[in-house]
């Protein structure tokens, strides 16, 4: 009722001519979707989404695997570090976005704040930059707060994967003369491919729905606009048909990513 019926209602709305607060008068078929393909603003938002998704997924996987690898090797105070890496997950995107809005302050020189001010104090002025307000790679900078917040989650997934590998398998590799690097490359990391796929799917679909973090950091700016923000702004201007069409496009994009994974998991469960 609260999922599929509402999806059907949204899909129905996307096929109408309701571009104001007045009720829809006619069905226009796929006209709203065709108009989106000719909408430079929508194409711009898709480009921003693609950039953020690539940087976000790559960053979270890199740091998540790195931290899990270091903890898996065994360090003193493992519980402290594990809790520290996981703590950002407990913070809402809005709260962390407000903090990162200050950290990613674009002002430079004497007026610098946040990270730019820190770089200035330690003599690394060349690292000062406009962050998310940069016209070319601003969306890559926008992924930094998301990486900070969710790389700990990926760490937890991979740490569980490391701990789930039988100790006998490692010993068998060492007995066969494998070095530590060869052991990880040919034995351990291949065992983690299901974990990597799970992390990729979860993090990937989360980035596609990113809204609150972007709004908290940059607000409704064209420079950092993604489809979710464009949909929200279309809804505020009572363009219900366009907002519904954007929502359905996002749903399809997420489904293309998630559904094959669910099908594969279902097949694997049946074969066990």
PDB file of C-alpha atoms in Angstrom:
ATOM      1  CA  UNK A   1       0.000   0.000   0.000  1.00  0.00           C
ATOM      2  CA  UNK A   2       2.659   2.493   1.044  1.00  0.00           C
ATOM      3  CA  UNK A   3       5.241   1.467  -1.554  1.00  0.00           C
ATOM      4  CA  UNK A   4       3.817  -0.013  -4.715  1.00  0.00           C
ATOM      5  CA  UNK A   5       0.522   1.888  -4.742  1.00  0.00           C
ATOM      6  CA  UNK A   6       2.389   5.170  -4.329  1.00  0.00           C
ATOM      7  CA  UNK A   7       4.840   4.190  -7.073  1.00  0.00           C
ATOM      8  CA  UNK A   8       1.901   3.452  -9.358  1.00  0.00           C
ATOM      9  CA  UNK A   9       0.313   6.809  -8.483  1.00  0.00           C
ATOM     10  CA  UNK A  10       3.588   8.602  -9.253  1.00  0.00           C
ATOM     11  CA  UNK A  11       3.932   6.773 -12.564  1.00  0.00           C
ATOM     12  CA  UNK A  12       0.362   7.706 -13.423  1.00  0.00           C
ATOM     13  CA  UNK A  13       1.066  11.367 -12.584  1.00  0.00           C
ATOM     14  CA  UNK A  14       4.132  11.355 -14.843  1.00  0.00           C
ATOM     15  CA  UNK A  15       1.934  10.509 -17.827  1.00  0.00           C
ATOM     16  CA  UNK A  16      -0.338  13.540 -17.411  1.00  0.00           C
ATOM     17  CA  UNK A  17      -0.168  17.216 -18.338  1.00  0.00           C
ATOM     18  CA  UNK A  18      -0.280  18.450 -14.759  1.00  0.00           C
ATOM     19  CA  UNK A  19       2.293  21.252 -14.723  1.00  0.00           C
ATOM     20  CA  UNK A  20       0.496  23.431 -12.193  1.00  0.00           C
ATOM     21  CA  UNK A  21      -1.545  23.142  -9.018  1.00  0.00           C
ATOM     22  CA  UNK A  22      -4.644  22.525 -11.133  1.00  0.00           C
ATOM     23  CA  UNK A  23      -5.733  18.899 -11.633  1.00  0.00           C
ATOM     24  CA  UNK A  24      -4.508  17.092 -14.713  1.00  0.00           C
ATOM     25  CA  UNK A  25      -6.770  17.280 -17.733  1.00  0.00           C
ATOM     26  CA  UNK A  26      -5.213  14.842 -20.185  1.00  0.00           C
ATOM     27  CA  UNK A  27      -2.799  11.969 -20.473  1.00  0.00           C
ATOM     28  CA  UNK A  28       0.221  12.817 -22.627  1.00  0.00           C
ATOM     29  CA  UNK A  29       1.942   9.440 -22.625  1.00  0.00           C
ATOM     30  CA  UNK A  30       5.728   9.619 -22.550  1.00  0.00           C
ATOM     31  CA  UNK A  31       5.877  13.295 -23.463  1.00  0.00           C
ATOM     32  CA  UNK A  32       7.255  14.312 -20.055  1.00  0.00           C
ATOM     33  CA  UNK A  33      10.058  11.778 -20.351  1.00  0.00           C
ATOM     34  CA  UNK A  34      10.930  12.952 -23.852  1.00  0.00           C
ATOM     35  CA  UNK A  35      11.022  16.530 -22.598  1.00  0.00           C
ATOM     36  CA  UNK A  36      13.448  15.497 -19.857  1.00  0.00           C
ATOM     37  CA  UNK A  37      15.857  14.167 -22.469  1.00  0.00           C
ATOM     38  CA  UNK A  38      15.798  17.603 -24.131  1.00  0.00           C
ATOM     39  CA  UNK A  39      16.136  19.417 -20.811  1.00  0.00           C
ATOM     40  CA  UNK A  40      19.720  20.698 -20.409  1.00  0.00           C
ATOM     41  CA  UNK A  41      19.155  21.183 -16.697  1.00  0.00           C
ATOM     42  CA  UNK A  42      18.161  17.532 -16.261  1.00  0.00           C
ATOM     43  CA  UNK A  43      21.144  16.342 -18.301  1.00  0.00           C
ATOM     44  CA  UNK A  44      23.368  18.548 -16.138  1.00  0.00           C
ATOM     45  CA  UNK A  45      21.914  16.966 -12.988  1.00  0.00           C
ATOM     46  CA  UNK A  46      22.531  13.461 -14.382  1.00  0.00           C
ATOM     47  CA  UNK A  47      26.142  14.392 -15.120  1.00  0.00           C
ATOM     48  CA  UNK A  48      26.564  15.651 -11.559  1.00  0.00           C
ATOM     49  CA  UNK A  49      25.035  12.444 -10.233  1.00  0.00           C
ATOM     50  CA  UNK A  50      27.409  10.315 -12.305  1.00  0.00           C
ATOM     51  CA  UNK A  51      30.468  12.238 -11.082  1.00  0.00           C
ATOM     52  CA  UNK A  52      29.418  12.047  -7.453  1.00  0.00           C
ATOM     53  CA  UNK A  53      28.537   8.355  -7.697  1.00  0.00           C
ATOM     54  CA  UNK A  54      31.902   7.390  -9.200  1.00  0.00           C
ATOM     55  CA  UNK A  55      33.944   9.402  -6.680  1.00  0.00           C
ATOM     56  CA  UNK A  56      31.746   8.367  -3.753  1.00  0.00           C
ATOM     57  CA  UNK A  57      31.788   4.651  -4.550  1.00  0.00           C
ATOM     58  CA  UNK A  58      35.522   4.600  -5.304  1.00  0.00           C
ATOM     59  CA  UNK A  59      36.354   6.569  -2.156  1.00  0.00           C
ATOM     60  CA  UNK A  60      34.222   4.526   0.229  1.00  0.00           C
ATOM     61  CA  UNK A  61      35.491   1.232  -1.184  1.00  0.00           C
ATOM     62  CA  UNK A  62      39.121   2.358  -0.996  1.00  0.00           C
ATOM     63  CA  UNK A  63      39.014   3.614   2.577  1.00  0.00           C
ATOM     64  CA  UNK A  64      36.651   0.869   3.716  1.00  0.00           C
ATOM     65  CA  UNK A  65      38.943  -1.879   2.413  1.00  0.00           C
ATOM     66  CA  UNK A  66      42.041  -0.093   3.745  1.00  0.00           C
ATOM     67  CA  UNK A  67      40.673   0.276   7.273  1.00  0.00           C
ATOM     68  CA  UNK A  68      39.306  -3.279   7.308  1.00  0.00           C
ATOM     69  CA  UNK A  69      42.688  -4.583   6.142  1.00  0.00           C
ATOM     70  CA  UNK A  70      44.537  -2.693   8.880  1.00  0.00           C
ATOM     71  CA  UNK A  71      42.134  -3.829  11.601  1.00  0.00           C
ATOM     72  CA  UNK A  72      42.135  -7.388  10.322  1.00  0.00           C
ATOM     73  CA  UNK A  73      45.909  -7.527  10.762  1.00  0.00           C
ATOM     74  CA  UNK A  74      45.371  -6.951  14.470  1.00  0.00           C
ATOM     75  CA  UNK A  75      46.087  -3.665  16.244  1.00  0.00           C
ATOM     76  CA  UNK A  76      45.905  -2.547  19.838  1.00  0.00           C
ATOM     77  CA  UNK A  77      42.699  -0.743  20.622  1.00  0.00           C
ATOM     78  CA  UNK A  78      40.842  -2.320  17.697  1.00  0.00           C
ATOM     79  CA  UNK A  79      37.494  -1.665  19.360  1.00  0.00           C
ATOM     80  CA  UNK A  80      38.293   2.046  19.665  1.00  0.00           C
ATOM     81  CA  UNK A  81      39.285   2.384  16.021  1.00  0.00           C
ATOM     82  CA  UNK A  82      36.318   0.325  14.834  1.00  0.00           C
ATOM     83  CA  UNK A  83      33.930   2.519  16.821  1.00  0.00           C
ATOM     84  CA  UNK A  84      35.660   5.673  15.553  1.00  0.00           C
ATOM     85  CA  UNK A  85      35.291   4.630  11.916  1.00  0.00           C
ATOM     86  CA  UNK A  86      31.652   3.630  12.419  1.00  0.00           C
ATOM     87  CA  UNK A  87      30.631   6.687  14.436  1.00  0.00           C
ATOM     88  CA  UNK A  88      29.928   8.977  11.425  1.00  0.00           C
ATOM     89  CA  UNK A  89      27.126   6.597  10.407  1.00  0.00           C
ATOM     90  CA  UNK A  90      25.242   7.602  13.560  1.00  0.00           C
ATOM     91  CA  UNK A  91      25.199  11.244  12.448  1.00  0.00           C
ATOM     92  CA  UNK A  92      22.401  12.359  10.145  1.00  0.00           C
ATOM     93  CA  UNK A  93      23.313  13.618   6.686  1.00  0.00           C
ATOM     94  CA  UNK A  94      21.803  17.001   7.550  1.00  0.00           C
ATOM     95  CA  UNK A  95      23.902  17.414  10.710  1.00  0.00           C
ATOM     96  CA  UNK A  96      27.139  16.334   9.025  1.00  0.00           C
ATOM     97  CA  UNK A  97      26.267  18.457   5.985  1.00  0.00           C
ATOM     98  CA  UNK A  98      26.054  21.591   8.144  1.00  0.00           C
ATOM     99  CA  UNK A  99      29.541  20.889   9.523  1.00  0.00           C
ATOM    100  CA  UNK A 100      30.982  20.091   6.098  1.00  0.00           C
ATOM    101  CA  UNK A 101      29.428  23.253   4.679  1.00  0.00           C
ATOM    102  CA  UNK A 102      31.802  25.141   6.977  1.00  0.00           C
ATOM    103  CA  UNK A 103      34.744  22.809   6.343  1.00  0.00           C
ATOM    104  CA  UNK A 104      34.351  23.165   2.564  1.00  0.00           C
ATOM    105  CA  UNK A 105      34.140  26.954   2.699  1.00  0.00           C
ATOM    106  CA  UNK A 106      35.240  28.231  -0.702  1.00  0.00           C
ATOM    107  CA  UNK A 107      36.796  31.473   0.592  1.00  0.00           C
ATOM    108  CA  UNK A 108      40.576  31.621   0.224  1.00  0.00           C
ATOM    109  CA  UNK A 109      43.413  33.804   1.469  1.00  0.00           C
ATOM    110  CA  UNK A 110      42.712  36.009   4.495  1.00  0.00           C
ATOM    111  CA  UNK A 111      38.997  35.222   4.372  1.00  0.00           C
ATOM    112  CA  UNK A 112      39.526  31.469   4.306  1.00  0.00           C
ATOM    113  CA  UNK A 113      37.588  29.232   6.652  1.00  0.00           C
ATOM    114  CA  UNK A 114      37.341  25.507   7.321  1.00  0.00           C
ATOM    115  CA  UNK A 115      39.874  23.352   5.497  1.00  0.00           C
ATOM    116  CA  UNK A 116      41.232  26.303   3.507  1.00  0.00           C
ATOM    117  CA  UNK A 117      42.046  28.114   6.749  1.00  0.00           C
ATOM    118  CA  UNK A 118      43.763  24.971   8.064  1.00  0.00           C
ATOM    119  CA  UNK A 119      45.865  24.703   4.920  1.00  0.00           C
ATOM    120  CA  UNK A 120      46.851  28.351   5.294  1.00  0.00           C
ATOM    121  CA  UNK A 121      47.919  27.883   8.925  1.00  0.00           C
ATOM    122  CA  UNK A 122      50.202  24.932   8.129  1.00  0.00           C
ATOM    123  CA  UNK A 123      51.748  26.551   5.057  1.00  0.00           C
ATOM    124  CA  UNK A 124      49.875  24.510   2.449  1.00  0.00           C
ATOM    125  CA  UNK A 125      48.198  27.458   0.739  1.00  0.00           C
ATOM    126  CA  UNK A 126      48.501  25.741  -2.644  1.00  0.00           C
ATOM    127  CA  UNK A 127      45.895  23.227  -1.471  1.00  0.00           C
ATOM    128  CA  UNK A 128      43.274  25.927  -0.939  1.00  0.00           C
ATOM    129  CA  UNK A 129      40.486  25.641  -3.506  1.00  0.00           C
ATOM    130  CA  UNK A 130      36.811  26.523  -3.976  1.00  0.00           C
ATOM    131  CA  UNK A 131      35.707  22.937  -3.183  1.00  0.00           C
ATOM    132  CA  UNK A 132      32.074  22.282  -4.182  1.00  0.00           C
ATOM    133  CA  UNK A 133      31.739  25.675  -5.907  1.00  0.00           C
ATOM    134  CA  UNK A 134      34.359  24.752  -8.511  1.00  0.00           C
ATOM    135  CA  UNK A 135      32.623  24.696 -11.933  1.00  0.00           C
ATOM    136  CA  UNK A 136      34.393  21.538 -13.171  1.00  0.00           C
ATOM    137  CA  UNK A 137      34.993  19.194 -10.232  1.00  0.00           C
ATOM    138  CA  UNK A 138      32.719  20.635  -7.566  1.00  0.00           C
ATOM    139  CA  UNK A 139      30.651  17.445  -7.455  1.00  0.00           C
ATOM    140  CA  UNK A 140      33.781  15.417  -6.723  1.00  0.00           C
ATOM    141  CA  UNK A 141      34.345  17.595  -3.647  1.00  0.00           C
ATOM    142  CA  UNK A 142      30.685  17.129  -2.718  1.00  0.00           C
ATOM    143  CA  UNK A 143      31.381  13.400  -2.387  1.00  0.00           C
ATOM    144  CA  UNK A 144      33.968  13.963   0.379  1.00  0.00           C
ATOM    145  CA  UNK A 145      31.409  14.299   3.214  1.00  0.00           C
ATOM    146  CA  UNK A 146      29.593  11.185   1.991  1.00  0.00           C
ATOM    147  CA  UNK A 147      32.861   9.233   1.867  1.00  0.00           C
ATOM    148  CA  UNK A 148      33.688  10.334   5.419  1.00  0.00           C
ATOM    149  CA  UNK A 149      30.263   9.251   6.631  1.00  0.00           C
ATOM    150  CA  UNK A 150      29.892   5.854   4.962  1.00  0.00           C
ATOM    151  CA  UNK A 151      33.387   4.425   4.511  1.00  0.00           C
ATOM    152  CA  UNK A 152      33.099   3.037   8.046  1.00  0.00           C
ATOM    153  CA  UNK A 153      30.060   1.039   6.957  1.00  0.00           C
ATOM    154  CA  UNK A 154      32.052  -0.477   4.103  1.00  0.00           C
ATOM    155  CA  UNK A 155      34.855  -1.187   6.575  1.00  0.00           C
ATOM    156  CA  UNK A 156      32.424  -3.163   8.741  1.00  0.00           C
ATOM    157  CA  UNK A 157      31.304  -5.232   5.733  1.00  0.00           C
ATOM    158  CA  UNK A 158      34.838  -6.095   4.667  1.00  0.00           C
ATOM    159  CA  UNK A 159      36.041  -6.697   8.220  1.00  0.00           C
ATOM    160  CA  UNK A 160      33.267  -9.254   8.632  1.00  0.00           C
ATOM    161  CA  UNK A 161      34.330 -10.750   5.311  1.00  0.00           C
ATOM    162  CA  UNK A 162      37.973 -10.988   6.422  1.00  0.00           C
ATOM    163  CA  UNK A 163      36.984 -12.605   9.697  1.00  0.00           C
ATOM    164  CA  UNK A 164      34.713 -15.067   7.875  1.00  0.00           C
ATOM    165  CA  UNK A 165      37.539 -16.594   5.823  1.00  0.00           C
ATOM    166  CA  UNK A 166      38.572 -19.930   7.411  1.00  0.00           C
ATOM    167  CA  UNK A 167      41.975 -19.847   9.064  1.00  0.00           C
ATOM    168  CA  UNK A 168      42.749 -23.216   7.498  1.00  0.00           C
ATOM    169  CA  UNK A 169      42.542 -21.634   4.034  1.00  0.00           C
ATOM    170  CA  UNK A 170      45.226 -19.113   4.955  1.00  0.00           C
ATOM    171  CA  UNK A 171      47.450 -21.795   6.442  1.00  0.00           C
ATOM    172  CA  UNK A 172      47.086 -23.963   3.337  1.00  0.00           C
ATOM    173  CA  UNK A 173      48.279 -21.067   1.189  1.00  0.00           C
ATOM    174  CA  UNK A 174      51.289 -20.466   3.433  1.00  0.00           C
ATOM    175  CA  UNK A 175      52.158 -24.179   3.406  1.00  0.00           C
ATOM    176  CA  UNK A 176      52.110 -24.092  -0.399  1.00  0.00           C
ATOM    177  CA  UNK A 177      54.752 -21.345  -0.287  1.00  0.00           C
ATOM    178  CA  UNK A 178      52.590 -18.296  -0.998  1.00  0.00           C
ATOM    179  CA  UNK A 179      53.948 -14.973   0.212  1.00  0.00           C
ATOM    180  CA  UNK A 180      51.716 -12.642   2.202  1.00  0.00           C
ATOM    181  CA  UNK A 181      51.033 -10.548  -0.909  1.00  0.00           C
ATOM    182  CA  UNK A 182      50.254 -13.639  -2.992  1.00  0.00           C
ATOM    183  CA  UNK A 183      48.032 -14.965  -0.214  1.00  0.00           C
ATOM    184  CA  UNK A 184      45.893 -11.831  -0.249  1.00  0.00           C
ATOM    185  CA  UNK A 185      45.878 -11.540  -4.028  1.00  0.00           C
ATOM    186  CA  UNK A 186      45.048 -15.137  -4.931  1.00  0.00           C
ATOM    187  CA  UNK A 187      43.273 -16.485  -1.845  1.00  0.00           C
ATOM    188  CA  UNK A 188      41.794 -13.855   0.447  1.00  0.00           C
ATOM    189  CA  UNK A 189      40.635 -11.088  -1.894  1.00  0.00           C
ATOM    190  CA  UNK A 190      38.836 -13.504  -4.288  1.00  0.00           C
ATOM    191  CA  UNK A 191      36.872 -14.748  -1.261  1.00  0.00           C
ATOM    192  CA  UNK A 192      35.704 -11.173  -0.653  1.00  0.00           C
ATOM    193  CA  UNK A 193      34.113 -10.657  -4.073  1.00  0.00           C
ATOM    194  CA  UNK A 194      30.540 -11.205  -2.750  1.00  0.00           C
ATOM    195  CA  UNK A 195      31.196  -8.621  -0.017  1.00  0.00           C
ATOM    196  CA  UNK A 196      32.583  -6.198  -2.590  1.00  0.00           C
ATOM    197  CA  UNK A 197      29.516  -6.647  -4.786  1.00  0.00           C
ATOM    198  CA  UNK A 198      27.190  -6.076  -1.824  1.00  0.00           C
ATOM    199  CA  UNK A 199      29.062  -2.924  -0.815  1.00  0.00           C
ATOM    200  CA  UNK A 200      29.039  -1.667  -4.405  1.00  0.00           C
ATOM    201  CA  UNK A 201      25.286  -2.127  -4.738  1.00  0.00           C
ATOM    202  CA  UNK A 202      24.416  -0.566  -1.375  1.00  0.00           C
ATOM    203  CA  UNK A 203      26.751   2.418  -1.684  1.00  0.00           C
ATOM    204  CA  UNK A 204      25.902   2.939  -5.356  1.00  0.00           C
ATOM    205  CA  UNK A 205      22.156   3.130  -4.824  1.00  0.00           C
ATOM    206  CA  UNK A 206      22.605   5.391  -1.776  1.00  0.00           C
ATOM    207  CA  UNK A 207      24.576   7.893  -3.846  1.00  0.00           C
ATOM    208  CA  UNK A 208      21.856   8.017  -6.495  1.00  0.00           C
ATOM    209  CA  UNK A 209      19.279   9.046  -3.893  1.00  0.00           C
ATOM    210  CA  UNK A 210      21.533  11.603  -2.206  1.00  0.00           C
ATOM    211  CA  UNK A 211      19.481  14.681  -1.365  1.00  0.00           C
ATOM    212  CA  UNK A 212      19.737  15.805   2.252  1.00  0.00           C
ATOM    213  CA  UNK A 213      23.542  15.964   2.326  1.00  0.00           C
ATOM    214  CA  UNK A 214      23.694  18.026  -0.862  1.00  0.00           C
ATOM    215  CA  UNK A 215      21.011  20.400   0.363  1.00  0.00           C
ATOM    216  CA  UNK A 216      22.789  20.806   3.718  1.00  0.00           C
ATOM    217  CA  UNK A 217      26.180  21.538   2.133  1.00  0.00           C
ATOM    218  CA  UNK A 218      25.375  23.655  -0.916  1.00  0.00           C
ATOM    219  CA  UNK A 219      21.629  24.207  -0.879  1.00  0.00           C
ATOM    220  CA  UNK A 220      19.606  24.330  -4.092  1.00  0.00           C
ATOM    221  CA  UNK A 221      22.475  25.411  -6.332  1.00  0.00           C
ATOM    222  CA  UNK A 222      22.512  24.701 -10.063  1.00  0.00           C
ATOM    223  CA  UNK A 223      26.224  23.890  -9.814  1.00  0.00           C
ATOM    224  CA  UNK A 224      25.623  20.896  -7.516  1.00  0.00           C
ATOM    225  CA  UNK A 225      22.126  19.968  -8.636  1.00  0.00           C
ATOM    226  CA  UNK A 226      21.304  16.267  -8.942  1.00  0.00           C
ATOM    227  CA  UNK A 227      18.015  14.725 -10.134  1.00  0.00           C
ATOM    228  CA  UNK A 228      16.652  14.449  -6.578  1.00  0.00           C
ATOM    229  CA  UNK A 229      17.174  18.186  -6.008  1.00  0.00           C
ATOM    230  CA  UNK A 230      15.703  19.033  -9.421  1.00  0.00           C
ATOM    231  CA  UNK A 231      12.688  16.869  -8.624  1.00  0.00           C
ATOM    232  CA  UNK A 232      12.183  18.681  -5.308  1.00  0.00           C
ATOM    233  CA  UNK A 233      12.393  22.097  -6.960  1.00  0.00           C
ATOM    234  CA  UNK A 234       9.957  21.026  -9.675  1.00  0.00           C
ATOM    235  CA  UNK A 235       7.543  19.940  -6.968  1.00  0.00           C
ATOM    236  CA  UNK A 236       7.874  23.314  -5.211  1.00  0.00           C
ATOM    237  CA  UNK A 237       6.855  25.066  -8.432  1.00  0.00           C
ATOM    238  CA  UNK A 238       3.818  22.762  -8.726  1.00  0.00           C
ATOM    239  CA  UNK A 239       5.192  21.023 -11.836  1.00  0.00           C
ATOM    240  CA  UNK A 240       3.873  17.701 -10.602  1.00  0.00           C
ATOM    241  CA  UNK A 241       4.177  15.836 -13.897  1.00  0.00           C
ATOM    242  CA  UNK A 242       7.858  16.714 -14.330  1.00  0.00           C
ATOM    243  CA  UNK A 243       8.649  15.875 -10.697  1.00  0.00           C
ATOM    244  CA  UNK A 244       6.895  12.519 -11.063  1.00  0.00           C
ATOM    245  CA  UNK A 245       8.778  11.770 -14.292  1.00  0.00           C
ATOM    246  CA  UNK A 246      12.125  12.512 -12.626  1.00  0.00           C
ATOM    247  CA  UNK A 247      11.149  10.266  -9.712  1.00  0.00           C
ATOM    248  CA  UNK A 248      10.341   7.378 -12.035  1.00  0.00           C
ATOM    249  CA  UNK A 249      13.612   7.850 -13.936  1.00  0.00           C
ATOM    250  CA  UNK A 250      15.506   7.661 -10.643  1.00  0.00           C
ATOM    251  CA  UNK A 251      13.533   4.565  -9.681  1.00  0.00           C
ATOM    252  CA  UNK A 252      14.447   2.869 -12.971  1.00  0.00           C
ATOM    253  CA  UNK A 253      18.129   3.782 -12.610  1.00  0.00           C
ATOM    254  CA  UNK A 254      18.250   2.344  -9.087  1.00  0.00           C
ATOM    255  CA  UNK A 255      16.317  -0.744 -10.189  1.00  0.00           C
ATOM    256  CA  UNK A 256      18.799  -1.386 -13.023  1.00  0.00           C
ATOM    257  CA  UNK A 257      21.545  -1.437 -10.409  1.00  0.00           C
ATOM    258  CA  UNK A 258      19.780  -3.367  -7.638  1.00  0.00           C
ATOM    259  CA  UNK A 259      17.452  -5.877  -9.340  1.00  0.00           C
ATOM    260  CA  UNK A 260      20.201  -7.967 -11.054  1.00  0.00           C
ATOM    261  CA  UNK A 261      21.932  -8.241  -7.686  1.00  0.00           C
ATOM    262  CA  UNK A 262      18.731  -9.441  -6.014  1.00  0.00           C
ATOM    263  CA  UNK A 263      18.101 -11.961  -8.794  1.00  0.00           C
ATOM    264  CA  UNK A 264      21.640 -13.297  -8.504  1.00  0.00           C
ATOM    265  CA  UNK A 265      21.295 -13.637  -4.737  1.00  0.00           C
ATOM    266  CA  UNK A 266      17.992 -15.484  -5.134  1.00  0.00           C
ATOM    267  CA  UNK A 267      19.581 -17.931  -7.588  1.00  0.00           C
ATOM    268  CA  UNK A 268      22.535 -18.488  -5.286  1.00  0.00           C
ATOM    269  CA  UNK A 269      20.196 -19.231  -2.369  1.00  0.00           C
ATOM    270  CA  UNK A 270      18.281 -21.794  -4.436  1.00  0.00           C
ATOM    271  CA  UNK A 271      21.499 -23.554  -5.461  1.00  0.00           C
ATOM    272  CA  UNK A 272      22.644 -24.005  -1.855  1.00  0.00           C
TER     273      UNK A 272
END
